[in-house]
PDB file of C-alpha atoms in Angstrom:
ATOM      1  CA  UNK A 223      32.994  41.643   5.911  1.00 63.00           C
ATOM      2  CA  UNK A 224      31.970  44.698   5.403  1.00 67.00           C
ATOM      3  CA  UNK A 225      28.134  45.523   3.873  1.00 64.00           C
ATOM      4  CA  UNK A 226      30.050  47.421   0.827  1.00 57.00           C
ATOM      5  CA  UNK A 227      32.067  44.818   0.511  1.00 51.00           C
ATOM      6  CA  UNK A 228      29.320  42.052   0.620  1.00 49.00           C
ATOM      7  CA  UNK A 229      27.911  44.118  -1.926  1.00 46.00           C
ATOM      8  CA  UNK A 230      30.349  44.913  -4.431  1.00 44.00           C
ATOM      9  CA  UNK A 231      30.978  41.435  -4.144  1.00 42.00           C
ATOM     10  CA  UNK A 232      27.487  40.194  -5.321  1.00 46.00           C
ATOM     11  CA  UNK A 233      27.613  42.510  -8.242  1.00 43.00           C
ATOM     12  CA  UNK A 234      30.709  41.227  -9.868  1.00 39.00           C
ATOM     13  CA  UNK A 235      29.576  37.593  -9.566  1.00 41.00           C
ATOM     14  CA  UNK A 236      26.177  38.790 -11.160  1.00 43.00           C
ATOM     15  CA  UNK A 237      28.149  40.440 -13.685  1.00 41.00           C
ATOM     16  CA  UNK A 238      30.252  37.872 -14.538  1.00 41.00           C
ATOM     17  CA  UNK A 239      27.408  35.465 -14.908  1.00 41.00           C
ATOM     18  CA  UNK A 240      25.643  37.736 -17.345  1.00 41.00           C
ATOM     19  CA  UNK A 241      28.881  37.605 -19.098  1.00 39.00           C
ATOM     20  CA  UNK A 242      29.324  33.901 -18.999  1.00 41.00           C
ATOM     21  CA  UNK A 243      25.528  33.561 -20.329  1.00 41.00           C
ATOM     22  CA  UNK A 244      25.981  36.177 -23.029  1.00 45.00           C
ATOM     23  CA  UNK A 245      29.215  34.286 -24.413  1.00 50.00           C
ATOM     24  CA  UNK A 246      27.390  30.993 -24.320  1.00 63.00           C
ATOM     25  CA  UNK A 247      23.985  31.731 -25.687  1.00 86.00           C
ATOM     26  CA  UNK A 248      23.427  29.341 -28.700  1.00 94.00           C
ATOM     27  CA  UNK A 249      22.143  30.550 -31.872  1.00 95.00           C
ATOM     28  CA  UNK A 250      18.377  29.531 -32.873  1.00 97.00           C
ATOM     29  CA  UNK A 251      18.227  26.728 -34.935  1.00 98.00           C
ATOM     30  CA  UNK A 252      15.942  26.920 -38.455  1.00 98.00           C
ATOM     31  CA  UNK A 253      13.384  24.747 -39.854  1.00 98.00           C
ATOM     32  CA  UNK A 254      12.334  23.563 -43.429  1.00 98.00           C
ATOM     33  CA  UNK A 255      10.714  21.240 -44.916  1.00 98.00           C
ATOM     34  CA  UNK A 256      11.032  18.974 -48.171  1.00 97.00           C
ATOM     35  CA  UNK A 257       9.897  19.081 -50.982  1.00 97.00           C
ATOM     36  CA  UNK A 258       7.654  22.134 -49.239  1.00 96.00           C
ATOM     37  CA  UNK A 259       5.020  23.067 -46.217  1.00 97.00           C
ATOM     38  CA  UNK A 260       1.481  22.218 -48.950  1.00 97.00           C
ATOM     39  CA  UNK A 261       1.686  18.764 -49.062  1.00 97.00           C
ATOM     40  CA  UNK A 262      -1.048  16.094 -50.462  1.00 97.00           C
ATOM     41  CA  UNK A 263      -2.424  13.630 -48.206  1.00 97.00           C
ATOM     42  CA  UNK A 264      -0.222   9.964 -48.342  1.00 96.00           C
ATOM     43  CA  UNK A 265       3.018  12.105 -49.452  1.00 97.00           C
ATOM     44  CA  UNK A 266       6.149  12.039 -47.510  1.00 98.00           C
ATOM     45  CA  UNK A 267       7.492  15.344 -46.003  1.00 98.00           C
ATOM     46  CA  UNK A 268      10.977  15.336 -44.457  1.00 98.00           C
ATOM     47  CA  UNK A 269      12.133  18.239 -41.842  1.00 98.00           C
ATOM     48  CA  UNK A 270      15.490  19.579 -41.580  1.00 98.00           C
ATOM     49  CA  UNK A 271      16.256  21.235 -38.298  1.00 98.00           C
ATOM     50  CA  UNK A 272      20.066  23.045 -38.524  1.00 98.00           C
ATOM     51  CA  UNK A 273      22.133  24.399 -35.937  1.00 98.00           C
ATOM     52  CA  UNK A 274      26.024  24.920 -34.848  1.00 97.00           C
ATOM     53  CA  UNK A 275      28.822  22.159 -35.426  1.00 96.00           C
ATOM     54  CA  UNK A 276      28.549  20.402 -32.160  1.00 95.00           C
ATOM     55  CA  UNK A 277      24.983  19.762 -31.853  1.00 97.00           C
ATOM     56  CA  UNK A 278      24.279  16.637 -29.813  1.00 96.00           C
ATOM     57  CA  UNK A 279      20.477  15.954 -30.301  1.00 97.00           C
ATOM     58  CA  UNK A 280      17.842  17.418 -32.221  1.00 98.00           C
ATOM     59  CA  UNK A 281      14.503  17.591 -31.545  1.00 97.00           C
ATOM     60  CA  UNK A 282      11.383  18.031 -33.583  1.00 97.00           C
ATOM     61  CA  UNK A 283       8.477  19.631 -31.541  1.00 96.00           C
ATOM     62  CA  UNK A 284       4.606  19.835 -32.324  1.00 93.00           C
ATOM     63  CA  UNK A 285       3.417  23.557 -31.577  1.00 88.00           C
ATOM     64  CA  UNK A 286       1.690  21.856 -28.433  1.00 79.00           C
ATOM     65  CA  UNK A 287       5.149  20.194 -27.596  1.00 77.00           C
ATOM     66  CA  UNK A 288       3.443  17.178 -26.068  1.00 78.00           C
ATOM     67  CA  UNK A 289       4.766  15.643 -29.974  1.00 86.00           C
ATOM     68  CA  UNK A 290       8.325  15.718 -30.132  1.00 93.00           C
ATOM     69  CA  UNK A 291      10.699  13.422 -31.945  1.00 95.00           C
ATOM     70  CA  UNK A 292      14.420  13.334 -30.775  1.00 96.00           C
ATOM     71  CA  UNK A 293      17.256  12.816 -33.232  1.00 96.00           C
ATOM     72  CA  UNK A 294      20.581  11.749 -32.332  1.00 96.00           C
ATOM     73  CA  UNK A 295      21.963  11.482 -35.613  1.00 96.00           C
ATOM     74  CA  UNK A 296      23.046  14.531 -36.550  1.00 97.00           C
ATOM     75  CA  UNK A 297      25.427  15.091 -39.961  1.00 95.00           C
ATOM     76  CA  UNK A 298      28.076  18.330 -40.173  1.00 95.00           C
ATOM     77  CA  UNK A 299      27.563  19.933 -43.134  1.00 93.00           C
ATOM     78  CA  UNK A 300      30.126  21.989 -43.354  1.00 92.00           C
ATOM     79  CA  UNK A 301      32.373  24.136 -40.876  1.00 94.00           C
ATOM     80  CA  UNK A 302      30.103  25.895 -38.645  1.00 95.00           C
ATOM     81  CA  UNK A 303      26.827  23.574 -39.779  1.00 97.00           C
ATOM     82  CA  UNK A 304      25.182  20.477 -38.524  1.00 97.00           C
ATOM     83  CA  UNK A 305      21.696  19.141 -39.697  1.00 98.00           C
ATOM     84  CA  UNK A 306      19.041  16.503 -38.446  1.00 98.00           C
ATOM     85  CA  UNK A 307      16.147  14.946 -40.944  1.00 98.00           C
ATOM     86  CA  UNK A 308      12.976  13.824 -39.791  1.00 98.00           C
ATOM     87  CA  UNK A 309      11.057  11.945 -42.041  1.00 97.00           C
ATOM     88  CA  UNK A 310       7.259  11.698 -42.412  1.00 96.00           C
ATOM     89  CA  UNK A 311       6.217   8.591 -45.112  1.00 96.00           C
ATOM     90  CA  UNK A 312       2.478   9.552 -46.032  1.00 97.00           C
ATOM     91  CA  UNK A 313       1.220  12.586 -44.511  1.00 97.00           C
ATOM     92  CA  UNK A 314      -2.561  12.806 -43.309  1.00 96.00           C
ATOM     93  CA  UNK A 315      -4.463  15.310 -42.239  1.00 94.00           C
ATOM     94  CA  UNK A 316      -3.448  14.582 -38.236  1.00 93.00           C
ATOM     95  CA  UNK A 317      -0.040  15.530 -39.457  1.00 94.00           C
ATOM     96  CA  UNK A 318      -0.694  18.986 -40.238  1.00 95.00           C
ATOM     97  CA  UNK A 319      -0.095  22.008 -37.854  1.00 95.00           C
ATOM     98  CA  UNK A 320       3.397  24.084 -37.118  1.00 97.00           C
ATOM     99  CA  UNK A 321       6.408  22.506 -36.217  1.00 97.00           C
ATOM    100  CA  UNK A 322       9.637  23.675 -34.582  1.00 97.00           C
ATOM    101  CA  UNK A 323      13.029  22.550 -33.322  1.00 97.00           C
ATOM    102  CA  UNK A 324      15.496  22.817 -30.792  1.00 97.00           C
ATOM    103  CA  UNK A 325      18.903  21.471 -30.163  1.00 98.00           C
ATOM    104  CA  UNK A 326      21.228  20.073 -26.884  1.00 97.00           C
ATOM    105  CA  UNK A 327      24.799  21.156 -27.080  1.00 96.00           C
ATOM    106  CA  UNK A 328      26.640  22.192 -23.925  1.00 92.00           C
ATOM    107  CA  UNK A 329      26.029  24.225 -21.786  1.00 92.00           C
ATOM    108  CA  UNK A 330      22.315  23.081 -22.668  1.00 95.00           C
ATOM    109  CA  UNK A 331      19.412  23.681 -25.058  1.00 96.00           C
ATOM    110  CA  UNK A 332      19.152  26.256 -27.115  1.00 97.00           C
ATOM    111  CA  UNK A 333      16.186  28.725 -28.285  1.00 96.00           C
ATOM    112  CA  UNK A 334      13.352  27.510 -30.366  1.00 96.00           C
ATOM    113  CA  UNK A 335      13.528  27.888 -34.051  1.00 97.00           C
ATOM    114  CA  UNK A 336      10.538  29.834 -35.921  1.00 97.00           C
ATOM    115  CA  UNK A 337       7.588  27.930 -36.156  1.00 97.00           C
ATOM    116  CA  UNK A 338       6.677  26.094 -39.910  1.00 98.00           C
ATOM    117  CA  UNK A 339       3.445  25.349 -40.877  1.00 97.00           C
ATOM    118  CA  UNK A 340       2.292  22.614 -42.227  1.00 97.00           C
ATOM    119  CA  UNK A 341      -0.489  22.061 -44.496  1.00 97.00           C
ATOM    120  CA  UNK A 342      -1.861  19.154 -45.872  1.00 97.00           C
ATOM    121  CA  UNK A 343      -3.822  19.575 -48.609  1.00 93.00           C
ATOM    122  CA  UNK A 344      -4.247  18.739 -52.498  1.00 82.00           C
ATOM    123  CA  UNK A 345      -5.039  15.533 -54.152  1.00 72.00           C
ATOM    124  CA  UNK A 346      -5.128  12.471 -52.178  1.00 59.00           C
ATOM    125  CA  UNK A 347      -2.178   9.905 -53.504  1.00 50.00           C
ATOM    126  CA  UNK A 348      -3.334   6.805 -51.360  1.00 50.00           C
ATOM    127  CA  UNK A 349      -5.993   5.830 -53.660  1.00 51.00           C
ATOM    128  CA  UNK A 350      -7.828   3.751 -50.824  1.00 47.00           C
ATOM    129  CA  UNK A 351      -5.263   0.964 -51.283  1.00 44.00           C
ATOM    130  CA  UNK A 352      -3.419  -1.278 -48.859  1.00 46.00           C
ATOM    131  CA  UNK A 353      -0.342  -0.058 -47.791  1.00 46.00           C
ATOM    132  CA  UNK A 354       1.188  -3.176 -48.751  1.00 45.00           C
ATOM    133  CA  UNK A 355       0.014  -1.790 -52.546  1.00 46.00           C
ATOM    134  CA  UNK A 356       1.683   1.809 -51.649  1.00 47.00           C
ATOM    135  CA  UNK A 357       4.622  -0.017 -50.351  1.00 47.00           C
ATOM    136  CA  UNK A 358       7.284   0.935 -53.108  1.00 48.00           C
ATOM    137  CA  UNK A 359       9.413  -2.032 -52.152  1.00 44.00           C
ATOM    138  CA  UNK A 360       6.517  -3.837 -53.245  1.00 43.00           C
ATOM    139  CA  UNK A 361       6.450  -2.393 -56.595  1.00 44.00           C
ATOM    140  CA  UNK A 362       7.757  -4.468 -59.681  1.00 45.00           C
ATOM    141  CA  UNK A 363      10.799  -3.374 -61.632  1.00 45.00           C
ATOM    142  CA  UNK A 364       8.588  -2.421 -64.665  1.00 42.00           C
ATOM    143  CA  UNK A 365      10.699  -0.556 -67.797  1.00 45.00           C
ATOM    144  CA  UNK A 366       8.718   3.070 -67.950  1.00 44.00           C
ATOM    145  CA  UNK A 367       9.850   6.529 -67.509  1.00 46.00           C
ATOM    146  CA  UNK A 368       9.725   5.639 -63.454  1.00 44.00           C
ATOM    147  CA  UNK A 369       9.920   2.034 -62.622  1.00 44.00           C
ATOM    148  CA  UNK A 370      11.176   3.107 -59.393  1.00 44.00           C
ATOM    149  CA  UNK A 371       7.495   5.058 -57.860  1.00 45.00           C
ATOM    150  CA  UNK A 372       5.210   2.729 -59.047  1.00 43.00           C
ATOM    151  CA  UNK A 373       2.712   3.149 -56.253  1.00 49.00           C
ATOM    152  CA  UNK A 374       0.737  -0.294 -57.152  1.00 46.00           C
ATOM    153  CA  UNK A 375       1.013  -3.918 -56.715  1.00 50.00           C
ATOM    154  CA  UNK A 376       1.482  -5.789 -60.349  1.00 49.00           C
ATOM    155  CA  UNK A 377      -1.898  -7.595 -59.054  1.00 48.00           C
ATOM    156  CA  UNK A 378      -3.626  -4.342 -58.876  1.00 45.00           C
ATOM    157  CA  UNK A 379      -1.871  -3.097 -61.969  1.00 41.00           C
ATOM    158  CA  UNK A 380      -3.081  -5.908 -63.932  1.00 46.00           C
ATOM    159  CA  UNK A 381      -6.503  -5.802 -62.730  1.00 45.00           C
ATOM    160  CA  UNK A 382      -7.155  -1.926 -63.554  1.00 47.00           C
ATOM    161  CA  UNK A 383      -4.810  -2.539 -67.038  1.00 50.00           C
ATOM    162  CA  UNK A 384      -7.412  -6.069 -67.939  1.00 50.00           C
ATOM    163  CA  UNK A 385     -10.059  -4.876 -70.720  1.00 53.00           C
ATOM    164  CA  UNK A 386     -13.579  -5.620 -68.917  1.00 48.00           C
ATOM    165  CA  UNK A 387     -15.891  -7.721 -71.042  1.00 50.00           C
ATOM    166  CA  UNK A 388     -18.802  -5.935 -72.554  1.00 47.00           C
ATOM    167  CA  UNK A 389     -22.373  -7.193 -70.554  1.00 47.00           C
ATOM    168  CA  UNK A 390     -24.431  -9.399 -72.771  1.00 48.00           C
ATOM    169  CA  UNK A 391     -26.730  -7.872 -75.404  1.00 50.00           C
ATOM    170  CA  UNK A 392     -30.146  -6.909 -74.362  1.00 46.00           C
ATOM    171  CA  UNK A 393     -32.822  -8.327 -76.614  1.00 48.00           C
ATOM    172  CA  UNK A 394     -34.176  -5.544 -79.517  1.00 47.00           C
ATOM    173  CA  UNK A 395     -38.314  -5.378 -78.923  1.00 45.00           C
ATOM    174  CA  UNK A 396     -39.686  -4.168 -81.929  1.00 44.00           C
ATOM    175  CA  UNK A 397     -43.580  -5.157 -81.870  1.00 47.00           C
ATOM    176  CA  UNK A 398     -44.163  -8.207 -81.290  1.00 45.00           C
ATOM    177  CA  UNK A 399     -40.781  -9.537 -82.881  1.00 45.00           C
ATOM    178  CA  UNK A 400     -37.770 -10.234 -80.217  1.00 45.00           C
ATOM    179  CA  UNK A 401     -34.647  -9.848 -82.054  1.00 47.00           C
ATOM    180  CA  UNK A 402     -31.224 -10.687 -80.278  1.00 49.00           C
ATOM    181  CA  UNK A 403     -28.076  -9.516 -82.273  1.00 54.00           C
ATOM    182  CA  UNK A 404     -26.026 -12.202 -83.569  1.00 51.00           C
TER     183      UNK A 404
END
């Protein structure tokens, strides 16, 4: 074979794969986060990482990407849509920092999605109770304008609803007269 030849030949295949990788590229997959990026310590966040219809695993990665979290059930949407959820019960401040996903489908994985940051800030919801008290299964069906998030144990609810009884009267002094109220 001829050095032309041998050339020309090398070209087209290195054409034709640029072709073939150009055709296949996947689109970048996109983040969010609900109900937002600001959350309060002991809140739950949930991620939704989106891609193509086809998607075989999603994964959630820490901006390090030693953290990652793979999800193999992945819902269409619609059409040309798939989605994965990852779901975070009480935030704290180790779970804060930027967050990104990526997806498998063939002919492999595709780019990285943006980064989303987030924060964990805001009121602390815990309270300093035992999770078995934060435990909303936990909870008593109380009637209320939201029997279903009570975030306390009816023990605990009782105990911080119970009037506390007034401490005992200190003695009056008045000269040399002690006078205790009746």
């Amino acid at each position: 074979m001829s050095p032309h030849l041998t050339a020309l030949l090398g070209l087209v295949l290195c054409l034709a794969q640029t072709i073939h990788t150009r055709e296949g590229a996947l689109p970048r997959p996109s983040i969010s986060a609900e109900p937002g990026t600001v959350i309060p310590p002991g809140r739950p966040v949930t991620f939704q990482c989106r891609g193509p219809v086809g998607v075989y695993v999603f994964r959630l990665e820490r901006e390090d990407r030693a953290k990652y979290k793979d999800s193999y059930n992945v819902f269409q949407l619609g059409p040309s849509e798939s989605e994965a959820r990852f779901h975070i019960d009480s935030v704290s401040e180790d779970s804060a920092g930027s967050y990104r996903c990526i997806y498998y489908k063939l002919p492999g994985w595709s780019e990285h999605s943006d980064f989303l940051e987030l924060l964990v800030k805001g009121e602390d919801v815990t309270w300093a109770l035992p999770q078995s008290q934060l435990d909303p299964r936990a909870c008593p069906q109380v009637p209320g304008p939201c029997p279903g998030c009570c975030p306390l144990s009816a023990a605990t609810l009782a105990l911080l609803l119970t009037p506390k009884p007034s401490p005992p009267a200190l003695p009056l002094h008045t000269g040399s007269l002690c006078l205790t109220p009746a």
